[in-house]
mmCIF file with all atom_site columns, C-alpha atoms in Angstrom:
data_model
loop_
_atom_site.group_PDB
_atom_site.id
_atom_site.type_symbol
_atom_site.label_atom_id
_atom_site.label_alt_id
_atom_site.label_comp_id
_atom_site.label_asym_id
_atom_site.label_entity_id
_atom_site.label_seq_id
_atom_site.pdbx_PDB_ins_code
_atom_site.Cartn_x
_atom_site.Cartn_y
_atom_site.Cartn_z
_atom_site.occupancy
_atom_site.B_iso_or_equiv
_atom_site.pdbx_formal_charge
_atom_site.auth_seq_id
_atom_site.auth_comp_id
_atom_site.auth_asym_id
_atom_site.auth_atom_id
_atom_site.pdbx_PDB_model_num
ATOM 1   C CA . UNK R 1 1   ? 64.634 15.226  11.655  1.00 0.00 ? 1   UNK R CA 1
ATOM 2   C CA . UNK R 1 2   ? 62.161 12.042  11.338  1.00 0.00 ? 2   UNK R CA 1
ATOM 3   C CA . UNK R 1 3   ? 59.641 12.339  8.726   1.00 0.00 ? 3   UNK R CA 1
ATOM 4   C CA . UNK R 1 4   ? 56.321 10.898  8.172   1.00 0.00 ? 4   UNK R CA 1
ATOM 5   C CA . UNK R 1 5   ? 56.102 9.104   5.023   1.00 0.00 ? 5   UNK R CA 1
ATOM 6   C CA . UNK R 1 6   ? 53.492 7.801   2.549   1.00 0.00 ? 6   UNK R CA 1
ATOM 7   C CA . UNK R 1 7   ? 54.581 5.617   -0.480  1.00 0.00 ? 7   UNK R CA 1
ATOM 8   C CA . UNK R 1 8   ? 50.989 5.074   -2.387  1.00 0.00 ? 8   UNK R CA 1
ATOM 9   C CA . UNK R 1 9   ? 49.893 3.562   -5.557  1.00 0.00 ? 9   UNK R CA 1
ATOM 10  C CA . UNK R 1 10  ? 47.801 1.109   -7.231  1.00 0.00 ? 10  UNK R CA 1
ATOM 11  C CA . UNK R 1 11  ? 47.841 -2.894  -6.668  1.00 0.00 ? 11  UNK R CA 1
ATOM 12  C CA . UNK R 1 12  ? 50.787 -4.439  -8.172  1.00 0.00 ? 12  UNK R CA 1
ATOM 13  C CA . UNK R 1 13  ? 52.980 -1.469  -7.980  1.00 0.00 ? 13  UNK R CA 1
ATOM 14  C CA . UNK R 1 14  ? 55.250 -3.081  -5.249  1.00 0.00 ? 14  UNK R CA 1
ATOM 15  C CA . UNK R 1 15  ? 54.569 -1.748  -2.614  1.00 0.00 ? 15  UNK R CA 1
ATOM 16  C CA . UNK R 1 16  ? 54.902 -4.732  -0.007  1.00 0.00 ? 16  UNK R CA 1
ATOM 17  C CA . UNK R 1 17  ? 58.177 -5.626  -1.815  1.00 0.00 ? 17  UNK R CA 1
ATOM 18  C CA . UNK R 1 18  ? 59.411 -1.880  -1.640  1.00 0.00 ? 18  UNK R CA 1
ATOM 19  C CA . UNK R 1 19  ? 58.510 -2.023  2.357   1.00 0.00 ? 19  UNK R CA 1
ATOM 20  C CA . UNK R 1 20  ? 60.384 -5.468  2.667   1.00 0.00 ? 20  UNK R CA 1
ATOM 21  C CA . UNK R 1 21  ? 63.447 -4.306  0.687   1.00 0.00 ? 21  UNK R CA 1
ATOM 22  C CA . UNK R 1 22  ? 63.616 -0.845  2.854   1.00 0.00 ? 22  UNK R CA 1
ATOM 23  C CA . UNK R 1 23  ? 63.547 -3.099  6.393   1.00 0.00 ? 23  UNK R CA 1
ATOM 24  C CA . UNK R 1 24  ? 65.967 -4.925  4.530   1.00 0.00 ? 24  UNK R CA 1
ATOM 25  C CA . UNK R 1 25  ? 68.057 -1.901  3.831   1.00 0.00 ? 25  UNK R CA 1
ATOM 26  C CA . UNK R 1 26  ? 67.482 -0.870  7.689   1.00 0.00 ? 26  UNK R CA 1
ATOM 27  C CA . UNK R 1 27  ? 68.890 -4.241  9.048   1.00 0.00 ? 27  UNK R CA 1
ATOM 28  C CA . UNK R 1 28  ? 71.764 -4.477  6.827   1.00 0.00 ? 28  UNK R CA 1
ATOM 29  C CA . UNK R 1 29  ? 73.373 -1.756  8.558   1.00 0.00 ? 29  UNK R CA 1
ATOM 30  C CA . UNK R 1 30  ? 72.666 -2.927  11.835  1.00 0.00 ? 30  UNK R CA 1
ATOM 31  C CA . UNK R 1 31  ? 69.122 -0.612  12.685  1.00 0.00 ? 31  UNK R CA 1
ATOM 32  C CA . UNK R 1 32  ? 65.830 -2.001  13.742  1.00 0.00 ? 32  UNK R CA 1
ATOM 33  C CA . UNK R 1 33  ? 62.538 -1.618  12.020  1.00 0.00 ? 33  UNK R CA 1
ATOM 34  C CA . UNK R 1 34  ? 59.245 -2.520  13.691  1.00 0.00 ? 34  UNK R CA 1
ATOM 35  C CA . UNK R 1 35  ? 56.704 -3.621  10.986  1.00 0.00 ? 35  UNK R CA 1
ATOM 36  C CA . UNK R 1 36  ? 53.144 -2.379  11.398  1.00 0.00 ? 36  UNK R CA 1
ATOM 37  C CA . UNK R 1 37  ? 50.042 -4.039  9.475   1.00 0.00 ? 37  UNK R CA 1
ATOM 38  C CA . UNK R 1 38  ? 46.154 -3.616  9.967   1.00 0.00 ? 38  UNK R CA 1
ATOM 39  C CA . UNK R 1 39  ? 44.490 -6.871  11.702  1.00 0.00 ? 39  UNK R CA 1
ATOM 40  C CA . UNK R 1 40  ? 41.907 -6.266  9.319   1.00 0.00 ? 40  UNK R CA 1
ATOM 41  C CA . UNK R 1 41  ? 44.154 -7.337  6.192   1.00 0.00 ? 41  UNK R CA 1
ATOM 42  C CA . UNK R 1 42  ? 44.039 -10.935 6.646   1.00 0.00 ? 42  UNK R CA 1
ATOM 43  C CA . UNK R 1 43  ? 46.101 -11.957 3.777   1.00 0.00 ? 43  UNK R CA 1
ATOM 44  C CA . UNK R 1 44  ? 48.913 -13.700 5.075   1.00 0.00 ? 44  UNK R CA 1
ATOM 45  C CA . UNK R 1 45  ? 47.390 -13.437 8.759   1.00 0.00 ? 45  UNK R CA 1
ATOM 46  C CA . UNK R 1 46  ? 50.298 -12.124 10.437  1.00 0.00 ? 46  UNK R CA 1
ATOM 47  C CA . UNK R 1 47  ? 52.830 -11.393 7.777   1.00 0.00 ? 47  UNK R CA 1
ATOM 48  C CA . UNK R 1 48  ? 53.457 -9.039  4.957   1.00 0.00 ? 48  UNK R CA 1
ATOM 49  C CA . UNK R 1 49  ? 53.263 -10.569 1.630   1.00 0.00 ? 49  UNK R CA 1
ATOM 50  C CA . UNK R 1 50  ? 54.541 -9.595  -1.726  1.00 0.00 ? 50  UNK R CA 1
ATOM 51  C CA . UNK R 1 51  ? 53.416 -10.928 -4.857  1.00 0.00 ? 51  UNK R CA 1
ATOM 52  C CA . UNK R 1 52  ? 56.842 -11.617 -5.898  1.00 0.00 ? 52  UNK R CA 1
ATOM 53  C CA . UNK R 1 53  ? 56.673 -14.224 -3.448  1.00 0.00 ? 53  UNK R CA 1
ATOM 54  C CA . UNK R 1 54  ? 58.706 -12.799 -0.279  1.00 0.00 ? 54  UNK R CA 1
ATOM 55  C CA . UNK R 1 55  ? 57.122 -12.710 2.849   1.00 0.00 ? 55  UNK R CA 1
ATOM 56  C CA . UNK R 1 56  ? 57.630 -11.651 6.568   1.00 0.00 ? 56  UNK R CA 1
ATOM 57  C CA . UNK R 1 57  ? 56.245 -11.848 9.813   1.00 0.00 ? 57  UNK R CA 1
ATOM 58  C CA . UNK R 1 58  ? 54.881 -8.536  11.141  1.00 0.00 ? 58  UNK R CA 1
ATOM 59  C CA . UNK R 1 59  ? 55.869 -6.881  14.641  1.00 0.00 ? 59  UNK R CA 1
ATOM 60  C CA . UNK R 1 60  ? 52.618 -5.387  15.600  1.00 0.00 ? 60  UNK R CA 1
ATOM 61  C CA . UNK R 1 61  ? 48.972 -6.356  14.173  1.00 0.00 ? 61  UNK R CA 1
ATOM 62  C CA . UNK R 1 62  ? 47.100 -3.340  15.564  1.00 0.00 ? 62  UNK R CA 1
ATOM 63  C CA . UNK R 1 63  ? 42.980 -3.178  15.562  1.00 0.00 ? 63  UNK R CA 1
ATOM 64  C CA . UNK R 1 64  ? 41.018 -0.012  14.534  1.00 0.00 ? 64  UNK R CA 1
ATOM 65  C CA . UNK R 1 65  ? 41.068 0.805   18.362  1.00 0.00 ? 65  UNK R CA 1
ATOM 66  C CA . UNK R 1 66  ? 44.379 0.239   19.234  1.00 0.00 ? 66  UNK R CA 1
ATOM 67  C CA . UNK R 1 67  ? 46.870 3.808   20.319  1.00 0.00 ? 67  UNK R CA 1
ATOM 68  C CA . UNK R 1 68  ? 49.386 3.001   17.708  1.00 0.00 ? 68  UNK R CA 1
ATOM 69  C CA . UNK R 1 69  ? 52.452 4.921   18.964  1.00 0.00 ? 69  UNK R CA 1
ATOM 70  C CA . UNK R 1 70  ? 51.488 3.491   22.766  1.00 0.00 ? 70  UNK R CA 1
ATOM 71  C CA . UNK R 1 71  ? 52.100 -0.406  21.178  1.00 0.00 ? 71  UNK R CA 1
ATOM 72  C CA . UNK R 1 72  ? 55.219 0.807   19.045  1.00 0.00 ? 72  UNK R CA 1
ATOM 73  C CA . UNK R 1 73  ? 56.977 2.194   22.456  1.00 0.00 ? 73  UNK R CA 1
ATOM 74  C CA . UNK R 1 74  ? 55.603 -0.490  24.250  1.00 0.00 ? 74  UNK R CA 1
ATOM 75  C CA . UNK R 1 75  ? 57.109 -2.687  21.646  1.00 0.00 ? 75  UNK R CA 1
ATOM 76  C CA . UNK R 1 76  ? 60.696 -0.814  21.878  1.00 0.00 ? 76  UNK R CA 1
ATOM 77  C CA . UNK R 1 77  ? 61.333 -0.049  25.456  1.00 0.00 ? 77  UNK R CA 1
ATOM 78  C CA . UNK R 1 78  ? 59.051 -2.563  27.418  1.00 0.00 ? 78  UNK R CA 1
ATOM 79  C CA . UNK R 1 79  ? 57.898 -1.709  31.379  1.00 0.00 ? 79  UNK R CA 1
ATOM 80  C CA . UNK R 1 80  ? 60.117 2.026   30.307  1.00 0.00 ? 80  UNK R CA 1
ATOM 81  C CA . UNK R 1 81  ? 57.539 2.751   27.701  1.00 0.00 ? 81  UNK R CA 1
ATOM 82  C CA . UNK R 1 82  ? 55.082 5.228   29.121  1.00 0.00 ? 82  UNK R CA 1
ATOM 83  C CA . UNK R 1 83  ? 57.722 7.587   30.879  1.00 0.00 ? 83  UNK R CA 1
ATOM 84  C CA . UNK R 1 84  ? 60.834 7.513   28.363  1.00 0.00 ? 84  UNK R CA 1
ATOM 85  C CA . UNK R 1 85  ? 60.920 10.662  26.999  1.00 0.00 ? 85  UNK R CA 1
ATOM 86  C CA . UNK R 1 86  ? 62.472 9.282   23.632  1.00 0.00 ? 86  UNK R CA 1
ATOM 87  C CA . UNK R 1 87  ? 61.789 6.117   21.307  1.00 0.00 ? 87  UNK R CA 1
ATOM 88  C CA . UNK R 1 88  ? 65.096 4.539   21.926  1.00 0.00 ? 88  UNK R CA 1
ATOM 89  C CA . UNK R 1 89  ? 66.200 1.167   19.747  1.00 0.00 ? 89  UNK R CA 1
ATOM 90  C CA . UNK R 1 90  ? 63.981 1.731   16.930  1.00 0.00 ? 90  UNK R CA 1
ATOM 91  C CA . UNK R 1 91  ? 65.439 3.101   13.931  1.00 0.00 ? 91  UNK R CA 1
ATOM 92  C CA . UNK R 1 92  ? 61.971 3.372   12.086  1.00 0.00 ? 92  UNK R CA 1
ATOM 93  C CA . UNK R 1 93  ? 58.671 2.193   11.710  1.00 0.00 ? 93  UNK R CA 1
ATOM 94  C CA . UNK R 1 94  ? 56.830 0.287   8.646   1.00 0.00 ? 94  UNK R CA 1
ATOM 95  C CA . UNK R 1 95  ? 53.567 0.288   7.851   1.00 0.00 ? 95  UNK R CA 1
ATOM 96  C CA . UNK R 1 96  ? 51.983 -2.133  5.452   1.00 0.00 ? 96  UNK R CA 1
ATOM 97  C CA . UNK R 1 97  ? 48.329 -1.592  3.932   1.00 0.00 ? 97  UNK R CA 1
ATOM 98  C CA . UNK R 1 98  ? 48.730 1.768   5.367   1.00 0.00 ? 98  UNK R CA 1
ATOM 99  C CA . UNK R 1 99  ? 44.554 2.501   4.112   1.00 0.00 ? 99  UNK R CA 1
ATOM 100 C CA . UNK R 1 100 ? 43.436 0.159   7.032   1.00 0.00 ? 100 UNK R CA 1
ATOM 101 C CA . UNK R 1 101 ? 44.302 2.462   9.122   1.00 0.00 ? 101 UNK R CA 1
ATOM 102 C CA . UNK R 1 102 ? 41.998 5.138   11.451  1.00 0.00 ? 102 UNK R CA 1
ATOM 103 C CA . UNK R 1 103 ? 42.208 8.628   10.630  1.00 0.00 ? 103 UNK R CA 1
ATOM 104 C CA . UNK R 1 104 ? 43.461 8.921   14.509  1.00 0.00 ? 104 UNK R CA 1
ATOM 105 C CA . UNK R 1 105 ? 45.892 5.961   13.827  1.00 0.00 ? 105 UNK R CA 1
ATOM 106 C CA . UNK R 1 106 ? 47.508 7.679   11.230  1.00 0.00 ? 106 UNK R CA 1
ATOM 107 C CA . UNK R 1 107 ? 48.005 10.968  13.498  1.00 0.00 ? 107 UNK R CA 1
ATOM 108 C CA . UNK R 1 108 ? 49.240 8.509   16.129  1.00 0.00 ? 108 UNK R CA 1
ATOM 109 C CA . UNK R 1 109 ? 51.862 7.931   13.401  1.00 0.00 ? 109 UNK R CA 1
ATOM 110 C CA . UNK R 1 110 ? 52.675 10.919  13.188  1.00 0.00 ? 110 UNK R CA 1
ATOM 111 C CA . UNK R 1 111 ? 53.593 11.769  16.790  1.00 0.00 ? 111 UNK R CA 1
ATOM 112 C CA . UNK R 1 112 ? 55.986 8.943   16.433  1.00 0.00 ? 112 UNK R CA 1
ATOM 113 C CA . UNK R 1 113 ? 57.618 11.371  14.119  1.00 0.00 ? 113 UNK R CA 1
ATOM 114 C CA . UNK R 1 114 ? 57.459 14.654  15.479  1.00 0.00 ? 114 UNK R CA 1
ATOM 115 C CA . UNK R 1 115 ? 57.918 13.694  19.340  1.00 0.00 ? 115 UNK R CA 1
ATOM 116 C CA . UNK R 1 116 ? 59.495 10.224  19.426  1.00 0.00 ? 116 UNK R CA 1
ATOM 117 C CA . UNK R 1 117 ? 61.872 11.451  16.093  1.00 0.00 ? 117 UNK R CA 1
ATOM 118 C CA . UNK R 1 118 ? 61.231 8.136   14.544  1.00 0.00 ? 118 UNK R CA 1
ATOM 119 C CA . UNK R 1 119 ? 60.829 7.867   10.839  1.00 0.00 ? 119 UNK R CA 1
ATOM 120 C CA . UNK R 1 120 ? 57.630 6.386   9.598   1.00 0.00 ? 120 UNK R CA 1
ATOM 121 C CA . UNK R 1 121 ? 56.375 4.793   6.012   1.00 0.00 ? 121 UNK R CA 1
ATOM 122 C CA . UNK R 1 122 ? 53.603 4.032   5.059   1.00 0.00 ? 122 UNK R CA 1
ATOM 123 C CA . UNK R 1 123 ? 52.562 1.894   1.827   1.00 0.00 ? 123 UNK R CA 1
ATOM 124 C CA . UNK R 1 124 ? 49.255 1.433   0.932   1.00 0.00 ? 124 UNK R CA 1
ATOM 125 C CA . UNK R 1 125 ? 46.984 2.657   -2.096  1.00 0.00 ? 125 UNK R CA 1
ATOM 126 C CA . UNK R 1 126 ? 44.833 5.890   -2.355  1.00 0.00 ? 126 UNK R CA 1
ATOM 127 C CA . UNK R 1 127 ? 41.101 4.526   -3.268  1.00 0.00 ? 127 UNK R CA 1
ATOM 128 C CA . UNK R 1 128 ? 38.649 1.707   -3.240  1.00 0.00 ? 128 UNK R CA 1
ATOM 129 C CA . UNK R 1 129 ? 37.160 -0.167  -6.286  1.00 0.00 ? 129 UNK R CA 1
ATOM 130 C CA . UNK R 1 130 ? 34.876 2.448   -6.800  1.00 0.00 ? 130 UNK R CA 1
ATOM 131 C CA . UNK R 1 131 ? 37.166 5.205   -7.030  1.00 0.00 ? 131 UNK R CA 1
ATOM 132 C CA . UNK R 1 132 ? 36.296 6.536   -3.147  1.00 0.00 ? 132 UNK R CA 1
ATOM 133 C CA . UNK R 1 133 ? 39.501 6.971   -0.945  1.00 0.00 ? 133 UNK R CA 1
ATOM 134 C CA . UNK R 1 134 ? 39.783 5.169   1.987   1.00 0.00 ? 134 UNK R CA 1
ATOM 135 C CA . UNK R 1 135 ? 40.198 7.389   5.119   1.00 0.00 ? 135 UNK R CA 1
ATOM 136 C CA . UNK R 1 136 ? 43.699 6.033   6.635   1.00 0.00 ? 136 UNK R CA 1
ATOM 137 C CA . UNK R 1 137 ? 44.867 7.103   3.439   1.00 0.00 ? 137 UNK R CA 1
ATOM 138 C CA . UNK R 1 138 ? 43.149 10.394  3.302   1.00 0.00 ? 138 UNK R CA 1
ATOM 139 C CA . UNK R 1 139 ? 44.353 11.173  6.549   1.00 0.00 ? 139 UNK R CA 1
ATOM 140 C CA . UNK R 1 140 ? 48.137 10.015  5.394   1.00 0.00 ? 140 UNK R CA 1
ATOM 141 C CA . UNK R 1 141 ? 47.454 12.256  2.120   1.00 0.00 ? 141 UNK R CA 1
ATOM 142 C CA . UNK R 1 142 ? 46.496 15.351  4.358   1.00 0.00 ? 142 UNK R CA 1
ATOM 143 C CA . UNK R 1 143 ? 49.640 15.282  6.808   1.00 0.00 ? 143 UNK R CA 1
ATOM 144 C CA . UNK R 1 144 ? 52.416 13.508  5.431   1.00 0.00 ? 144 UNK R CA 1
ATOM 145 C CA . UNK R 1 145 ? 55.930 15.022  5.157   1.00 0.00 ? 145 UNK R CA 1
ATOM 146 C CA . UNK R 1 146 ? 56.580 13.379  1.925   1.00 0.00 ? 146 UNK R CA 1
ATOM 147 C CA . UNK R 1 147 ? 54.221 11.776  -0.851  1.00 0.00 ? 147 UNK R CA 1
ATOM 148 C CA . UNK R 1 148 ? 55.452 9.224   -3.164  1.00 0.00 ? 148 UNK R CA 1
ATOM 149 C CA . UNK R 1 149 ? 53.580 7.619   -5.923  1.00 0.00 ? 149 UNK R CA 1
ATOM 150 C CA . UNK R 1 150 ? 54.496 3.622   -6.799  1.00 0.00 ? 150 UNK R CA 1
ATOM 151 C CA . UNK R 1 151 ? 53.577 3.046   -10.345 1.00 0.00 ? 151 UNK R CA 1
ATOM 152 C CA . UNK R 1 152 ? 52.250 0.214   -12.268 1.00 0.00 ? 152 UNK R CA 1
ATOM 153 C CA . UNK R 1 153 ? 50.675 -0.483  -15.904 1.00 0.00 ? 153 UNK R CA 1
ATOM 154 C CA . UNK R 1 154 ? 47.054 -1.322  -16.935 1.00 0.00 ? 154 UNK R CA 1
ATOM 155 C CA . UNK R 1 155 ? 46.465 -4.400  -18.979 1.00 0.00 ? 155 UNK R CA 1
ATOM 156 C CA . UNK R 1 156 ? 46.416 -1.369  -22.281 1.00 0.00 ? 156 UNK R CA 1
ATOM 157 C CA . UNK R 1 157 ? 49.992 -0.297  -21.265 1.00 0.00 ? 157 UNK R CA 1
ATOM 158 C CA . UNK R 1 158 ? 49.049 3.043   -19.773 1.00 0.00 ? 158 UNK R CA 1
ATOM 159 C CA . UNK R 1 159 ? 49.814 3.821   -16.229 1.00 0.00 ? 159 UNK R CA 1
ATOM 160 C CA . UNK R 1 160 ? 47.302 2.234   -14.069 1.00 0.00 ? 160 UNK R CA 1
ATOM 161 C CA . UNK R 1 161 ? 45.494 4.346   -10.919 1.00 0.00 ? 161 UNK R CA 1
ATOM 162 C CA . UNK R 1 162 ? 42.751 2.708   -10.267 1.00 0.00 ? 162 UNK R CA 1
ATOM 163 C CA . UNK R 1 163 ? 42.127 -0.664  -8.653  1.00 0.00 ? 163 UNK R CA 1
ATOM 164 C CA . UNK R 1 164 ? 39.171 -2.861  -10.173 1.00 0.00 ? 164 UNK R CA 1
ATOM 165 C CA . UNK R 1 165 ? 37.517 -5.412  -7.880  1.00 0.00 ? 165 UNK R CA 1
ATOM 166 C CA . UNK R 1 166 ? 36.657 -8.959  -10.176 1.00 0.00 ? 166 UNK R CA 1
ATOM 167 C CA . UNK R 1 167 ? 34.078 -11.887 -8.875  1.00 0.00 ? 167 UNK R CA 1
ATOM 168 C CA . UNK R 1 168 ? 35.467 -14.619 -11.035 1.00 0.00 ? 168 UNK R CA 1
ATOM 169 C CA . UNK R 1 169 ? 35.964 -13.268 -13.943 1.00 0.00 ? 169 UNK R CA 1
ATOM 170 C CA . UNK R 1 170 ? 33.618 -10.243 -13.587 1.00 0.00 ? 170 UNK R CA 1
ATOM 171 C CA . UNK R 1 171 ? 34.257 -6.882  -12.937 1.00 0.00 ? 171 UNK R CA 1
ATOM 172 C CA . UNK R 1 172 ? 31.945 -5.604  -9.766  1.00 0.00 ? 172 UNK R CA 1
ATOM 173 C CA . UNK R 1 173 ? 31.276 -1.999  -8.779  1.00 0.00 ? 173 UNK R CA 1
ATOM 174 C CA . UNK R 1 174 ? 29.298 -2.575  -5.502  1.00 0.00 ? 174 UNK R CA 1
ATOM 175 C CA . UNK R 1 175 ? 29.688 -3.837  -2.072  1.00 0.00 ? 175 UNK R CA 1
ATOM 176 C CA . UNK R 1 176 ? 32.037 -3.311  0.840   1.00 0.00 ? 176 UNK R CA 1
ATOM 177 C CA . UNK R 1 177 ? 34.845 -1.186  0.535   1.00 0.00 ? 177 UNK R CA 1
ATOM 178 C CA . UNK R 1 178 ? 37.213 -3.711  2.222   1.00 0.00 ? 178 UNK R CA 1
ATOM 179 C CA . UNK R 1 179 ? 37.211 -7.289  0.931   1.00 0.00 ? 179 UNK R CA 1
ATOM 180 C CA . UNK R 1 180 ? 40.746 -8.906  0.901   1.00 0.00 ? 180 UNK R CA 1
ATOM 181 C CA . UNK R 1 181 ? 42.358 -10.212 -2.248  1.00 0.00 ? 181 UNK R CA 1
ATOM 182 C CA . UNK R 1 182 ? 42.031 -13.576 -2.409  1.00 0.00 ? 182 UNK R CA 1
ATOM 183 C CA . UNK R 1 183 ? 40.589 -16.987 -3.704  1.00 0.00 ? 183 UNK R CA 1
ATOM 184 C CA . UNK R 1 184 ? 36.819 -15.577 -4.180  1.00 0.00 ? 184 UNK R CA 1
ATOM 185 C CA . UNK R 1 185 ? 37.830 -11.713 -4.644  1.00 0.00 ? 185 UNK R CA 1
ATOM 186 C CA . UNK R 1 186 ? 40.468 -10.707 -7.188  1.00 0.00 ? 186 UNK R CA 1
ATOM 187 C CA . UNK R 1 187 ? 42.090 -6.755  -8.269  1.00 0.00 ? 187 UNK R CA 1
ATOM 188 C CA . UNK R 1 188 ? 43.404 -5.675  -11.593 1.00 0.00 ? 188 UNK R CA 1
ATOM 189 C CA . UNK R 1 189 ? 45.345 -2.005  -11.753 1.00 0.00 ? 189 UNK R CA 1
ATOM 190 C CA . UNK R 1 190 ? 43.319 -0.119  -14.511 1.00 0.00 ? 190 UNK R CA 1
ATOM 191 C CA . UNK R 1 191 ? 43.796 2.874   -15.968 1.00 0.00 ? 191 UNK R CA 1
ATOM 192 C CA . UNK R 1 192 ? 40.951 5.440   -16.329 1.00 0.00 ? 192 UNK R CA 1
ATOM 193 C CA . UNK R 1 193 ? 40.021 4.567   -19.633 1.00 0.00 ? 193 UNK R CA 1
ATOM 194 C CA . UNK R 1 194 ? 39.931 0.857   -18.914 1.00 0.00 ? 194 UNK R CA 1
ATOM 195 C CA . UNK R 1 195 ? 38.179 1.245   -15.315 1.00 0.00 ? 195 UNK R CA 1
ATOM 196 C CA . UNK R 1 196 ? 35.164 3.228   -17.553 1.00 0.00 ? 196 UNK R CA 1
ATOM 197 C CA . UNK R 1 197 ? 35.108 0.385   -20.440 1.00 0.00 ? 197 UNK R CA 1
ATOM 198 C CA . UNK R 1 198 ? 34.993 -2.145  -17.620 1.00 0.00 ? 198 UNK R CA 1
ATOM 199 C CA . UNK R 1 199 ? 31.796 -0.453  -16.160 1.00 0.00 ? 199 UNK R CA 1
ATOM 200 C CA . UNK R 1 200 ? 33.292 1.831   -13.435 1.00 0.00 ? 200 UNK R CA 1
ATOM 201 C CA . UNK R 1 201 ? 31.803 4.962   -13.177 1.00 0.00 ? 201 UNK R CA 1
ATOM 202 C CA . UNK R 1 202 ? 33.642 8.119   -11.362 1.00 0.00 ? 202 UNK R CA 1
ATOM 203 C CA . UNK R 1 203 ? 31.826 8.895   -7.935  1.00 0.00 ? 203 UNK R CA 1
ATOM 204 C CA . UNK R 1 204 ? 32.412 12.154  -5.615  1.00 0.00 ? 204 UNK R CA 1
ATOM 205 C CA . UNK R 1 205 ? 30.541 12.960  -2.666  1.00 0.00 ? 205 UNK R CA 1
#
């Protein structure tokens, strides 16, 4: 039976590389994997990207609107996609930056599972620079079959959980919650200790 996965943890805990290496794993023995990112994760426009340096080009780059299992079927069995009864062809889906993601997205998901019987994973991380989680990955947190935590070390040597948003070389604890690593906006995996001596403070609603 297809199960709905989510594979979370902070920046730098490989999770792009762990997605790349399990389509890898997928296509080795002859299955196909359709690989799923946000549109609104423009790093790498329309691939995945590691920070080991491998990259890929994506399969489907949904909006916040779009009926995710209606593109994946659409994807896999063309003009047969709205009355096949099963998902055939597609040995499973993968799902990059799964936080981008809609609450409803991420139910969409898992319908692939439980109706289509299509296995689905997910990689993203739990929470925002300030500590607030972001709701694809609440959602995923709620109803996934299986949760698996990616690790990765703080700067002290501790295991890091949180992920610290830097201006230069400055440590900021306002703004938007989505702002894309890149040349003007940079992350750093802290612990909790470390996210507090940098400034953080722990916020709950």
């Amino acid at each position: 039976m297809a199960k709905l996965y989510f594979r979370y943890g902070a920046m730098n805990s490989g999770k792009t590389t762990g997605l790349l290496q399990t389509a890898y794993n997928y296509e080795e023995r002859g299955q196909r994997v359709l690989l799923v990112k946000a549109d609104v994760d423009t790093k790498g426009e329309s691939t995945v990207v590691s920070r080991l340096g491998f990259s890929r080009e994506v399969d489907l780059l949904v909006t916040p609107e779009d009926d995710v299992r209606a593109l994946v079927r659409e994807r896999a069995l063309g003009d047969a996609a709205s009355t096949a009864p099963l998902l055939d062809g597609v040995d499973c889906v993968l799902v990059d930056e799964a936080q981008f993601l809609a609450p409803r997205q991420v139910d969409q998901l898992m319908e692939l599972v439980l109706i289509d019987d299509v296995p689905v994973l997910a990689y993203g991380i739990r929470s925002d620079f300030r500590t607030v989680s972001f709701p694809g990955s609440r959602r995923l947190l709620e109803i996934a079959h299986s949760l698996e935590e990616l690790k990765t070390i703080c700067r002290c040597g501790r295991k890091a959980i949180f992920n610290a948003r830097k201006v230069g070389d400055r440590f900021v604890f306002d703004g938007d919650q989505v702002a894309i690593d890149g040349v003007d906006v940079t992350y750093e995996s802290l612990c909790g200790k470390c996210y507090l001596d940098a400034g953080g403070t722990l916020l709950s609603e």
